[in-house]
Coordinates of C-alpha atoms in Angstrom, one line a residue:
X1 CA 17.4 34.7 -36.8
X2 CA 19.3 34.9 -33.5
X3 CA 16.2 33.9 -31.6
X4 CA 15.7 30.8 -33.9
X5 CA 19.3 29.7 -33.5
X6 CA 19.1 30.3 -29.8
X7 CA 16.0 28.1 -29.6
X8 CA 17.8 25.3 -31.4
X9 CA 20.9 25.7 -29.3
X10 CA 18.8 25.5 -26.1
X11 CA 17.0 22.3 -27.2
X12 CA 20.3 20.7 -28.2
X13 CA 22.0 21.6 -24.9
X14 CA 19.0 20.5 -22.8
X15 CA 18.8 17.2 -24.7
X16 CA 22.5 16.6 -24.2
X17 CA 22.3 17.5 -20.5
X18 CA 19.3 15.2 -19.8
X19 CA 20.4 12.1 -17.8
X20 CA 17.5 9.9 -18.9
X21 CA 16.7 8.0 -22.0
X22 CA 13.5 9.5 -23.6
X23 CA 13.3 6.8 -26.2
X24 CA 12.8 4.2 -23.5
X25 CA 10.4 6.3 -21.4
X26 CA 7.5 4.6 -19.6
X27 CA 4.5 6.7 -18.4
X28 CA 2.5 6.2 -15.2
X29 CA -0.7 6.3 -17.3
X30 CA 0.5 3.1 -19.1
X31 CA 1.4 1.4 -15.8
X32 CA -1.6 2.5 -13.8
X33 CA -3.7 -0.6 -14.3
X34 CA -0.7 -2.7 -13.2
X35 CA 0.8 -0.7 -10.4
X36 CA -2.4 0.0 -8.5
X37 CA -3.6 -3.6 -8.0
X38 CA 0.0 -4.7 -7.4
X39 CA 0.6 -2.1 -4.7
X40 CA -2.5 -3.3 -2.9
X41 CA -1.6 -7.0 -3.4
X42 CA 1.8 -6.6 -1.7
X43 CA 0.2 -5.0 1.4
X44 CA -0.2 -1.3 0.4
X45 CA -3.0 0.7 1.9
X46 CA -6.0 -0.1 -0.3
X47 CA -7.5 3.4 0.4
X48 CA -4.8 5.5 -1.1
X49 CA -5.1 6.7 -4.7
X50 CA -2.3 6.5 -7.4
X51 CA -1.2 10.0 -8.5
X52 CA 1.6 11.8 -10.2
X53 CA 4.0 13.6 -7.9
X54 CA 5.9 16.9 -8.5
X55 CA 9.6 17.3 -8.9
X56 CA 11.6 18.5 -5.9
X57 CA 14.9 20.3 -5.6
X58 CA 17.7 18.1 -4.3
X59 CA 20.7 20.4 -3.8
X60 CA 23.3 17.8 -5.1
X61 CA 26.2 18.7 -7.4
X62 CA 25.2 18.8 -11.0
X63 CA 27.3 18.1 -14.1
X64 CA 28.8 21.1 -15.9
X65 CA 26.5 20.4 -18.9
X66 CA 23.5 20.6 -16.6
X67 CA 24.7 23.8 -15.2
X68 CA 25.1 25.2 -18.7
X69 CA 21.6 24.1 -19.7
X70 CA 20.0 25.2 -16.5
X71 CA 18.6 21.8 -15.8
X72 CA 18.9 19.0 -13.3
X73 CA 18.0 21.1 -10.2
X74 CA 14.8 19.1 -9.6
X75 CA 14.0 15.4 -9.9
X76 CA 10.9 13.3 -9.7
X77 CA 10.9 10.9 -6.8
X78 CA 8.2 8.7 -5.3
X79 CA 6.5 9.3 -2.0
X80 CA 3.3 8.5 -0.1
X81 CA 1.0 10.1 2.4
X82 CA -2.4 9.1 3.8
X83 CA -4.2 10.2 0.6
X84 CA -2.2 8.8 -2.2
X85 CA 0.9 7.1 -3.6
X86 CA 2.8 9.6 -5.7
X87 CA 5.0 8.2 -8.5
X88 CA 6.9 10.0 -11.3
X89 CA 4.7 10.9 -14.2
X90 CA 7.4 9.5 -16.6
X91 CA 10.3 7.2 -15.9
X92 CA 13.1 7.3 -18.4
X93 CA 16.0 6.5 -16.0
X94 CA 17.3 3.4 -17.8
X95 CA 18.0 2.7 -21.4
X96 CA 15.7 -0.4 -21.4
X97 CA 11.9 0.1 -21.1
X98 CA 11.6 -3.1 -19.2
X99 CA 13.8 -1.8 -16.4
X100 CA 11.8 1.4 -16.3
X101 CA 8.6 -0.6 -15.9
X102 CA 10.4 -2.7 -13.2
X103 CA 11.3 0.6 -11.4
X104 CA 7.6 1.5 -11.1
X105 CA 6.8 -1.8 -9.5
X106 CA 9.8 -1.6 -7.2
X107 CA 8.8 1.9 -6.0
X108 CA 5.3 0.7 -5.3
X109 CA 6.6 -2.3 -3.4
X110 CA 9.0 -0.1 -1.4
X111 CA 6.1 2.3 -0.5
X112 CA 3.9 -0.6 0.6
X113 CA 6.6 -1.8 3.0
X114 CA 7.5 1.6 4.4
X115 CA 4.0 2.4 5.7
X116 CA 4.0 3.2 9.4
X117 CA 7.8 3.9 9.6
X118 CA 8.1 7.3 11.3
X119 CA 11.9 7.4 11.1
X120 CA 12.7 11.1 10.1
X121 CA 15.9 10.0 8.3
X122 CA 15.1 9.2 4.8
X123 CA 18.2 7.1 4.2
X124 CA 17.4 4.8 7.2
X125 CA 13.8 4.6 6.2
X126 CA 14.6 3.5 2.7
X127 CA 17.2 1.0 3.9
X128 CA 14.6 -0.5 6.3
X129 CA 12.0 -0.8 3.6
X130 CA 14.4 -2.3 1.1
X131 CA 15.5 -4.9 3.6
X132 CA 11.9 -5.7 4.5
X133 CA 11.0 -6.2 0.8
X134 CA 13.9 -8.5 0.1
X135 CA 13.2 -10.6 3.2
X136 CA 9.4 -10.9 2.6
X137 CA 9.5 -11.3 -1.2
X138 CA 12.5 -13.4 -2.2
X139 CA 11.5 -13.1 -5.9
X140 CA 12.7 -9.5 -5.8
X141 CA 16.3 -10.4 -5.0
X142 CA 17.5 -10.9 -8.6
X143 CA 15.3 -8.1 -9.9
X144 CA 16.6 -5.7 -7.3
X145 CA 20.2 -6.5 -8.2
X146 CA 19.5 -5.8 -11.9
X147 CA 18.1 -2.4 -11.0
X148 CA 21.0 -1.6 -8.7
X149 CA 23.6 -2.6 -11.4
X150 CA 21.8 -0.4 -14.0
X151 CA 21.6 2.5 -11.5
X152 CA 25.2 2.4 -10.5
X153 CA 26.4 2.7 -14.1
X154 CA 24.5 5.9 -14.4
X155 CA 25.7 7.7 -11.3
X156 CA 28.6 10.1 -11.3
X157 CA 31.9 8.3 -10.6
X158 CA 33.3 9.2 -7.2
X159 CA 36.7 9.9 -8.7
X160 CA 35.3 13.1 -10.3
X161 CA 33.8 14.5 -7.1
X162 CA 35.5 16.4 -4.2
X163 CA 36.8 14.2 -1.4
X164 CA 33.9 14.6 1.0
X165 CA 31.3 14.1 -1.7
X166 CA 33.2 11.2 -3.2
X167 CA 33.1 9.4 0.2
X168 CA 29.4 10.0 0.4
X169 CA 28.9 8.6 -3.1
X170 CA 30.9 5.5 -2.2
X171 CA 28.7 5.0 0.9
X172 CA 25.5 5.3 -1.4
X173 CA 26.9 2.7 -3.7
X174 CA 27.8 0.3 -0.9
X175 CA 24.4 0.7 0.7
X176 CA 22.6 -0.1 -2.5
X177 CA 24.7 -3.2 -3.0
X178 CA 24.4 -4.3 0.6
X179 CA 21.0 -3.4 1.9
X180 CA 21.4 -5.9 4.8
X181 CA 24.1 -3.6 6.3
X182 CA 23.9 -0.2 7.8
X183 CA 26.6 1.8 6.0
X184 CA 27.8 4.9 7.9
X185 CA 27.5 8.2 6.0
X186 CA 30.2 10.8 6.1
X187 CA 29.2 14.4 6.7
X188 CA 29.3 16.6 3.6
X189 CA 28.2 20.1 2.7
X190 CA 26.2 18.8 -0.3
X191 CA 23.7 15.9 -0.3
X192 CA 24.3 13.0 -2.7
X193 CA 22.6 12.7 -6.0
X194 CA 19.1 11.3 -5.6
X195 CA 18.7 7.5 -5.7
X196 CA 15.9 6.6 -8.2
X197 CA 15.4 3.3 -6.3
X198 CA 14.5 5.1 -3.1
X199 CA 11.5 7.0 -2.0
X200 CA 11.8 10.7 -1.4
X201 CA 13.9 11.2 1.7
X202 CA 12.0 14.1 3.1
X203 CA 8.3 14.2 3.9
X204 CA 6.7 16.9 1.7
X205 CA 4.7 19.3 3.9
X206 CA 1.0 19.3 3.5
X207 CA -1.2 22.3 3.9
X208 CA -3.4 21.9 7.0
X209 CA -6.8 23.5 7.3
X210 CA -6.5 26.5 9.6
X211 CA -8.9 26.7 12.6
X212 CA -12.2 28.3 11.6
X213 CA -11.6 27.8 7.9
X214 CA -15.0 27.9 6.2
X215 CA -15.8 24.6 4.5
X216 CA -16.4 26.3 1.2
X217 CA -12.8 27.4 1.1
X218 CA -11.4 23.9 1.2
X219 CA -12.2 23.2 -2.4
X220 CA -12.9 25.6 -5.2
X221 CA -13.1 23.2 -8.1
X222 CA -16.3 21.7 -9.6
X223 CA -17.3 18.1 -9.7
X224 CA -16.3 17.7 -13.3
X225 CA -13.9 15.1 -14.7
X226 CA -10.1 15.5 -14.7
X227 CA -9.0 16.6 -18.1
X228 CA -5.4 15.6 -17.7
X229 CA -2.9 14.3 -15.2
X230 CA -2.0 17.7 -13.9
X231 CA -5.1 17.6 -11.8
X232 CA -3.8 14.6 -10.1
X233 CA -0.4 16.1 -9.2
X234 CA 0.6 16.8 -5.6
X235 CA 2.6 20.0 -4.9
X236 CA 4.6 20.6 -1.8
X237 CA 3.0 23.6 0.0
X238 CA 3.1 25.7 3.1
X239 CA 0.5 27.8 4.8
X240 CA 1.6 31.5 5.0
X241 CA 0.0 34.9 5.6
X242 CA -1.2 36.9 2.7
X243 CA 1.4 39.5 1.8
X244 CA 0.3 43.1 2.2
X245 CA 0.1 45.0 -1.1
X246 CA -0.3 48.7 0.1
X247 CA 2.1 51.0 -1.7
X248 CA 2.1 48.8 -4.7
X249 CA 4.3 51.3 -6.7
X250 CA 7.1 51.2 -4.2
X251 CA 9.9 48.9 -5.3
X252 CA 12.1 47.9 -2.3
X253 CA 14.5 45.6 -4.2
X254 CA 16.3 45.5 -7.4
X255 CA 14.3 44.0 -10.3
X256 CA 17.3 42.0 -11.6
X257 CA 17.4 40.0 -8.3
X258 CA 14.3 38.1 -9.3
X259 CA 15.2 34.7 -10.8
X260 CA 12.2 32.5 -9.9
X261 CA 8.5 32.4 -9.7
X262 CA 8.6 31.5 -6.0
X263 CA 7.6 34.9 -4.6
X264 CA 3.8 34.8 -4.1
X265 CA 2.7 34.1 -7.6
X266 CA -1.1 34.0 -7.7
X267 CA -2.0 30.5 -8.8
X268 CA -5.4 30.2 -7.3
X269 CA -8.0 29.0 -9.9
X270 CA -11.4 29.4 -8.3
X271 CA -13.3 29.1 -11.6
X272 CA -12.9 27.6 -15.0
X273 CA -12.9 31.0 -16.6
X274 CA -9.6 32.4 -15.3
X275 CA -7.9 34.2 -18.2
X276 CA -4.4 33.4 -16.8
X277 CA -5.2 29.8 -15.9
X278 CA -2.7 28.1 -18.1
X279 CA 0.1 30.4 -17.0
X280 CA -0.8 29.8 -13.4
X281 CA -0.5 26.0 -13.8
X282 CA 2.8 26.4 -15.6
X283 CA 4.1 28.6 -12.8
X284 CA 2.9 26.1 -10.2
X285 CA 4.9 23.3 -11.9
X286 CA 8.1 25.4 -11.8
X287 CA 7.8 26.1 -8.0
X288 CA 9.7 24.0 -5.5
X289 CA 7.0 24.8 -2.9
X290 CA 3.7 26.6 -3.2
X291 CA 2.9 29.3 -0.6
X292 CA -0.8 29.1 0.1
X293 CA -2.6 32.1 1.8
X294 CA -6.1 33.0 2.5
X295 CA -7.0 36.4 1.0
X296 CA -10.0 37.1 3.4
X297 CA -12.6 36.6 0.7
X298 CA -15.6 34.5 1.5
X299 CA -15.6 31.0 0.2
X300 CA -19.1 31.5 -1.2
X301 CA -17.8 34.2 -3.5
X302 CA -15.4 31.8 -5.1
X303 CA -17.9 29.0 -5.8
X304 CA -19.4 29.2 -9.3
X305 CA -23.0 30.4 -9.5
X306 CA -24.3 27.3 -11.2
X307 CA -23.6 25.4 -7.9
X308 CA -26.1 27.5 -6.0
X309 CA -29.3 25.7 -4.9
X310 CA -32.2 26.5 -7.2
X311 CA -35.1 28.6 -5.9
X312 CA -37.9 26.8 -4.2
X313 CA -40.5 27.6 -7.0
X314 CA -38.4 25.9 -9.7
X315 CA -36.7 23.2 -7.6
X316 CA -38.0 19.6 -7.2
X317 CA -40.8 19.1 -4.7
X318 CA -39.4 18.1 -1.2
X319 CA -41.0 15.0 0.5
X320 CA -40.8 15.9 4.1
X321 CA -38.4 17.9 6.3
X322 CA -35.3 15.7 5.6
X323 CA -33.7 12.6 7.1
X324 CA -30.7 12.8 9.4
X325 CA -28.0 10.3 8.6
X326 CA -24.6 9.4 10.1
X327 CA -21.2 9.8 8.4
X328 CA -18.0 7.9 8.9
X329 CA -14.9 10.0 9.9
X330 CA -12.0 7.8 9.0
X331 CA -9.5 10.0 10.8
X332 CA -11.3 9.6 14.1
X333 CA -12.5 6.1 13.2
X334 CA -15.9 7.1 14.4
X335 CA -19.4 7.2 13.0
X336 CA -20.8 10.7 13.5
X337 CA -24.5 10.4 14.3
X338 CA -27.0 12.7 12.5
X339 CA -24.2 14.4 10.7
X340 CA -25.9 14.7 7.2
X341 CA -29.4 15.6 6.2
X342 CA -30.9 13.8 3.2
X343 CA -33.7 15.6 1.3
X344 CA -36.1 13.2 -0.5
X345 CA -37.3 15.1 -3.7
X346 CA -39.9 14.4 -6.3
X347 CA -38.8 15.7 -9.7
X348 CA -41.0 18.3 -11.3
X349 CA -41.7 16.7 -14.7
X350 CA -44.3 16.7 -17.4
X351 CA -46.8 13.9 -16.8
X352 CA -47.6 11.1 -19.2
X353 CA -44.2 11.2 -21.0
X354 CA -43.6 8.7 -23.8
X355 CA -40.5 6.7 -24.4
X356 CA -38.1 8.5 -26.8
X357 CA -38.5 7.3 -30.4
X358 CA -34.9 6.2 -30.7
X359 CA -35.3 3.9 -27.7
X360 CA -38.5 2.1 -28.7
X361 CA -36.8 -0.6 -30.8
X362 CA -34.1 -1.6 -28.3
X363 CA -36.8 -1.4 -25.5
X364 CA -39.0 -3.8 -27.3
X365 CA -36.1 -6.2 -27.8
X366 CA -35.2 -6.0 -24.1
X367 CA -38.8 -6.6 -23.1
X368 CA -38.9 -9.8 -25.1
X369 CA -35.6 -11.0 -23.6
X370 CA -36.6 -10.2 -20.0
X371 CA -40.0 -11.9 -20.4
X372 CA -38.1 -15.1 -20.6
X373 CA -36.6 -14.3 -17.1
X374 CA -40.1 -14.1 -15.5
X375 CA -40.5 -17.3 -13.5
X376 CA -43.0 -19.8 -15.0
X377 CA -45.8 -21.4 -13.0
X378 CA -44.7 -24.7 -11.4
X379 CA -46.4 -28.0 -10.8
X380 CA -46.9 -29.4 -7.3
X381 CA -47.6 -33.1 -7.1
X382 CA -49.2 -35.4 -4.6
X383 CA -52.0 -32.9 -3.9
X384 CA -55.5 -33.7 -2.8
X385 CA -56.9 -31.6 -5.7
X386 CA -55.6 -30.3 -8.9
X387 CA -55.9 -30.1 -12.7
X388 CA -54.6 -33.5 -13.7
X389 CA -53.5 -36.8 -12.1
X390 CA -50.1 -37.3 -10.7
X391 CA -48.9 -40.6 -12.3
X392 CA -46.1 -41.1 -9.8
X393 CA -48.5 -40.6 -6.9
X394 CA -50.9 -43.1 -8.5
X395 CA -48.2 -45.7 -8.9
X396 CA -47.1 -45.3 -5.2
X397 CA -50.8 -45.6 -4.1
X398 CA -51.2 -48.8 -6.1
X399 CA -48.1 -50.3 -4.6
X400 CA -49.2 -49.3 -1.1
X401 CA -52.5 -51.0 -1.6
X402 CA -50.9 -54.3 -2.5
X403 CA -48.6 -54.0 0.6
X404 CA -51.7 -53.4 2.8
X405 CA -50.5 -49.9 4.0
X406 CA -52.9 -47.4 2.4
X407 CA -53.0 -43.8 3.5
X408 CA -55.2 -41.0 2.3
X409 CA -53.9 -40.5 -1.2
X410 CA -52.9 -37.2 -2.9
X411 CA -53.2 -38.2 -6.5
X412 CA -53.4 -34.8 -8.3
X413 CA -51.0 -32.2 -9.7
X414 CA -51.8 -28.5 -9.3
X415 CA -50.3 -25.5 -10.9
X416 CA -48.8 -23.0 -8.4
X417 CA -47.2 -19.5 -9.1
X418 CA -43.4 -19.3 -8.9
X419 CA -41.5 -16.2 -7.7
X420 CA -37.8 -15.8 -7.2
X421 CA -38.4 -13.0 -4.6
X422 CA -35.9 -10.3 -5.8
X423 CA -35.9 -6.6 -5.2
X424 CA -33.5 -4.2 -7.0
X425 CA -32.8 -0.6 -6.3
X426 CA -30.9 1.4 -9.0
X427 CA -29.1 4.4 -7.5
X428 CA -27.9 6.9 -10.2
X429 CA -25.3 9.6 -9.7
X430 CA -26.8 12.9 -11.0
X431 CA -23.8 15.1 -10.0
X432 CA -22.4 18.0 -12.0
X433 CA -19.8 15.8 -13.7
X434 CA -22.6 14.2 -15.7
X435 CA -22.8 17.4 -17.7
X436 CA -19.6 16.5 -19.5
X437 CA -19.5 15.0 -23.0
X438 CA -18.5 11.6 -24.3
X439 CA -18.3 11.7 -28.0
X440 CA -21.4 13.5 -29.3
X441 CA -23.5 13.0 -26.1
X442 CA -23.5 14.1 -22.5
X443 CA -23.1 11.6 -19.7
X444 CA -26.4 12.7 -18.3
X445 CA -28.1 11.7 -21.5
X446 CA -26.5 8.3 -21.5
X447 CA -27.6 7.8 -17.9
X448 CA -31.2 8.9 -18.8
X449 CA -31.3 6.3 -21.7
X450 CA -29.9 3.7 -19.3
X451 CA -32.7 4.3 -16.8
X452 CA -35.3 4.1 -19.6
X453 CA -34.1 0.8 -21.0
X454 CA -33.4 -0.7 -17.5
X455 CA -37.0 0.2 -16.4
X456 CA -38.5 -1.2 -19.7
X457 CA -36.6 -4.4 -19.2
X458 CA -37.5 -4.7 -15.5
X459 CA -41.2 -4.1 -16.1
X460 CA -41.2 -7.3 -18.2
X461 CA -40.2 -9.4 -15.2
X462 CA -41.9 -9.9 -11.8
X463 CA -38.9 -8.5 -10.0
X464 CA -39.7 -5.5 -7.8
X465 CA -37.5 -2.5 -8.5
X466 CA -37.0 1.2 -7.6
X467 CA -35.2 4.0 -9.4
X468 CA -33.5 6.9 -7.5
X469 CA -30.9 9.6 -8.2
X470 CA -28.7 11.7 -5.9
X471 CA -26.4 14.7 -5.7
X472 CA -25.3 17.0 -2.9
X473 CA -24.3 20.4 -1.8
X474 CA -22.4 19.9 1.5
X475 CA -23.6 17.6 4.3
X476 CA -26.9 19.4 5.0
X477 CA -28.2 19.2 1.4
X478 CA -28.0 15.6 0.1
X479 CA -30.6 15.5 -2.6
X480 CA -32.3 12.2 -3.2
X481 CA -34.6 12.2 -6.2
X482 CA -37.4 9.6 -6.3
X483 CA -37.9 8.5 -9.9
X484 CA -39.8 5.3 -9.2
X485 CA -40.7 3.9 -5.8
X486 CA -41.1 0.2 -5.2
X487 CA -44.8 0.6 -4.7
X488 CA -45.3 2.4 -8.0
X489 CA -45.9 0.9 -11.4
X490 CA -43.6 1.8 -14.3
X491 CA -45.8 4.1 -16.4
X492 CA -45.8 7.4 -18.2
X493 CA -45.5 9.3 -14.9
X494 CA -42.3 7.6 -14.1
X495 CA -41.0 8.1 -17.6
X496 CA -41.7 11.8 -17.2
X497 CA -39.5 11.9 -14.0
X498 CA -36.7 10.1 -15.8
X499 CA -36.9 12.5 -18.8
X500 CA -36.6 15.5 -16.4
X501 CA -33.4 14.5 -14.7
X502 CA -30.5 17.0 -15.1
X503 CA -27.0 17.4 -13.7
X504 CA -27.0 18.4 -10.1
X505 CA -24.2 19.2 -7.8
X506 CA -21.6 17.0 -6.0
X507 CA -21.4 13.3 -5.0
X508 CA -21.9 12.5 -1.3
X509 CA -22.2 8.9 -2.1
X510 CA -22.1 7.5 1.5
X511 CA -25.3 9.2 2.6
X512 CA -27.2 8.1 -0.6
X513 CA -26.1 4.5 -0.1
X514 CA -27.2 4.5 3.5
X515 CA -30.7 5.7 2.7
X516 CA -30.9 3.3 -0.2
X517 CA -30.0 0.5 2.2
X518 CA -32.8 1.5 4.5
X519 CA -35.3 1.5 1.6
X520 CA -34.2 -1.9 0.4
X521 CA -34.4 -3.5 3.9
X522 CA -38.1 -2.7 4.0
X523 CA -38.8 -4.7 0.8
X524 CA -40.4 -8.1 1.4
X525 CA -38.0 -10.0 -0.8
X526 CA -35.5 -12.8 0.0
X527 CA -32.8 -11.2 -2.2
X528 CA -32.1 -7.5 -2.4
X529 CA -29.7 -5.9 -4.9
X530 CA -28.4 -2.3 -4.7
X531 CA -27.0 -1.3 -8.1
X532 CA -25.0 2.0 -8.0
X533 CA -24.5 3.9 -11.3
X534 CA -21.9 6.6 -11.2
X535 CA -19.3 8.5 -13.3
X536 CA -16.8 9.6 -10.6
X537 CA -15.5 9.2 -7.1
X538 CA -17.2 10.5 -3.9
X539 CA -16.8 14.3 -3.7
X540 CA -18.4 17.3 -2.2
X541 CA -17.7 21.0 -1.7
X542 CA -16.7 20.7 1.9
X543 CA -14.2 18.3 3.4
X544 CA -15.9 15.3 1.7
X545 CA -13.1 14.6 -0.8
X546 CA -10.1 12.4 -1.2
X547 CA -9.6 9.7 1.4
X548 CA -12.5 11.0 3.6
X549 CA -15.2 10.6 1.0
X550 CA -13.8 7.2 -0.1
X551 CA -13.7 5.8 3.4
X552 CA -17.2 7.0 4.2
X553 CA -18.6 5.4 1.1
X554 CA -16.7 2.2 1.8
X555 CA -18.2 2.1 5.3
X556 CA -21.7 2.6 3.9
X557 CA -21.1 -0.3 1.4
X558 CA -19.9 -2.6 4.2
X559 CA -22.9 -1.7 6.3
X560 CA -25.2 -2.5 3.4
X561 CA -23.7 -5.9 2.9
X562 CA -23.8 -6.7 6.6
X563 CA -27.6 -6.0 6.3
X564 CA -27.8 -8.8 3.7
X565 CA -27.8 -6.7 0.6
X566 CA -25.9 -7.4 -2.6
X567 CA -24.1 -4.2 -3.6
X568 CA -22.7 -3.7 -7.1
X569 CA -21.3 -0.5 -8.8
X570 CA -21.2 0.3 -12.5
X571 CA -19.1 3.3 -13.5
X572 CA -18.0 5.1 -16.6
X573 CA -15.0 6.8 -14.8
X574 CA -11.9 5.6 -16.7
X575 CA -9.8 6.3 -13.5
X576 CA -12.0 4.2 -11.3
X577 CA -9.5 1.3 -11.1
X578 CA -7.6 3.5 -8.7
X579 CA -10.3 3.5 -6.0
X580 CA -13.4 1.5 -7.0
X581 CA -12.1 -2.0 -5.8
X582 CA -11.4 -0.5 -2.4
X583 CA -15.0 0.8 -2.2
X584 CA -16.9 -2.2 -3.6
X585 CA -14.4 -5.0 -3.8
X586 CA -12.8 -6.5 -6.8
X587 CA -15.9 -8.6 -7.6
X588 CA -18.4 -5.8 -6.7
X589 CA -17.8 -3.3 -9.5
X590 CA -17.3 -3.0 -13.3
X591 CA -15.9 -0.2 -15.4
X592 CA -17.6 0.6 -18.7
X593 CA -14.9 2.1 -20.9
X594 CA -17.3 3.4 -23.5
X595 CA -20.0 5.3 -21.8
X596 CA -22.2 5.2 -24.9
X597 CA -22.5 1.4 -24.4
X598 CA -24.0 1.7 -20.9
X599 CA -27.7 1.6 -21.9
X600 CA -27.2 -1.7 -23.7
X601 CA -24.8 -3.2 -21.1
X602 CA -26.8 -2.4 -17.9
X603 CA -29.7 -4.7 -18.5
X604 CA -27.4 -7.5 -19.6
X605 CA -25.3 -7.0 -16.4
X606 CA -28.5 -7.3 -14.4
X607 CA -29.3 -10.7 -16.0
X608 CA -25.8 -12.0 -15.3
X609 CA -25.9 -10.9 -11.6
X610 CA -29.4 -12.4 -10.9
X611 CA -29.0 -15.8 -12.5
X612 CA -28.0 -17.3 -9.2
X613 CA -31.0 -15.7 -7.4

């Protein structure tokens, strides 16, 4: 009974102490499709992702009710680094949802205008950015005033604070109301209460890779999809030495002195099978700063077994020793020559495979539709020979005879073949993330059906096409599966290869696009289309993740377009709006929200894209 009453009391006190308005809360997930494009439109770095940040301790004076409830020590503030823009997961600062939505947009605008400012003082940095926004975007003047007015009514009155803190609070209020001025700040023992209209004043530390760190230790997660937003959170961290644990039974401090989780709690999650995984994530959320240490174990021992390369006798058949390819290092702004090695592979499949029964009806329908796309033979007039007389040429000849200027007549019409000269390469992502489920089916099964129906539809036209798949295990093992070469006919052998595809490893997309570009450039066609089918962002087990992988892929796409190719991406990743326009352009990609619709939509998309060819 006491525990039950205590639980109720705790909830009541915490609710009363909370400064926000939960009933007016707005989530980042609901604003993601608006904030991301808006941030880039006002000048923000197009290469950064949009993620949820973690709360940080502020050290300001709390209200007595907050001290009673044990809350208010940490707040969510926005900040930005080279990888992402981090915004609060939920904003309930104001009593009106519209103001909370406006706050998301203001923070994104402020972040866009603060890029490149290396001023260490967060106060000065935020004032500069605010001034720049209001000068460059006059439409924000009135909206900023409304946010300031709403913010000031929620702050602690200066009259209830000690004299030094009261002077600082008055300076904060004056600075918010007059961003065009540089308001002096009095010195105080405590900082002011955080300003929700400003970015985080400090720059959260980022764990740097130590010299000699094995690539396998830089990432321990798989290539699977993110299950929730916790995987997009950014935690402040520091690199430390692993604490020694000899004499584990010797207690050198009083147990009652432990009040937090901040003393070397093991939150490493190398596999998906950790028994204490949920508790580890909970503890990580409660920490102000994560202490990250290397425990001396080999990175290979922490990678799951199903990511090992298969044995040669059961693996796909290699086609040659491998192809060296460059890779773009966005930090150095340099193309690293022969940095990757692509391995062309021929899938081991059962020959003479038939089309799955459930796909025969839609395949027949697609074939009938695509037969109409095949260019019909054309008539060429004024020929010296042909199948029938050209009446227009005959009339011109008769008029010329009457005028006395008769040349050798071409009075016939002949039938000539027509060809729109188009080559299409479909590049499918076969990484480990395709082993996940959408409804009652796996993503890899949806991709397989899409390849079947796309090939059936393309075989009904005269367009040349090739089908390839890719995955990777670090830079020396970029696997490139040949499903159908341009020189091959679509037949039972090709269907067998498609039926044999299975989830692979990681997604080193830049190398696969570069090799696909080289294949397409060799095709004797006037128009060349590279169609990329994926379910996630570029990623690999070494340093090829985050901004590095995105920028390398973007560089490969730009090189393909400079070579005269049309590049288009189709994805089933619901978070692709954060990064895909930066990779392929706003008009060069499409997100299929329901992955099960992909087999039906892919051929239709091809028709729409090639109408102008």
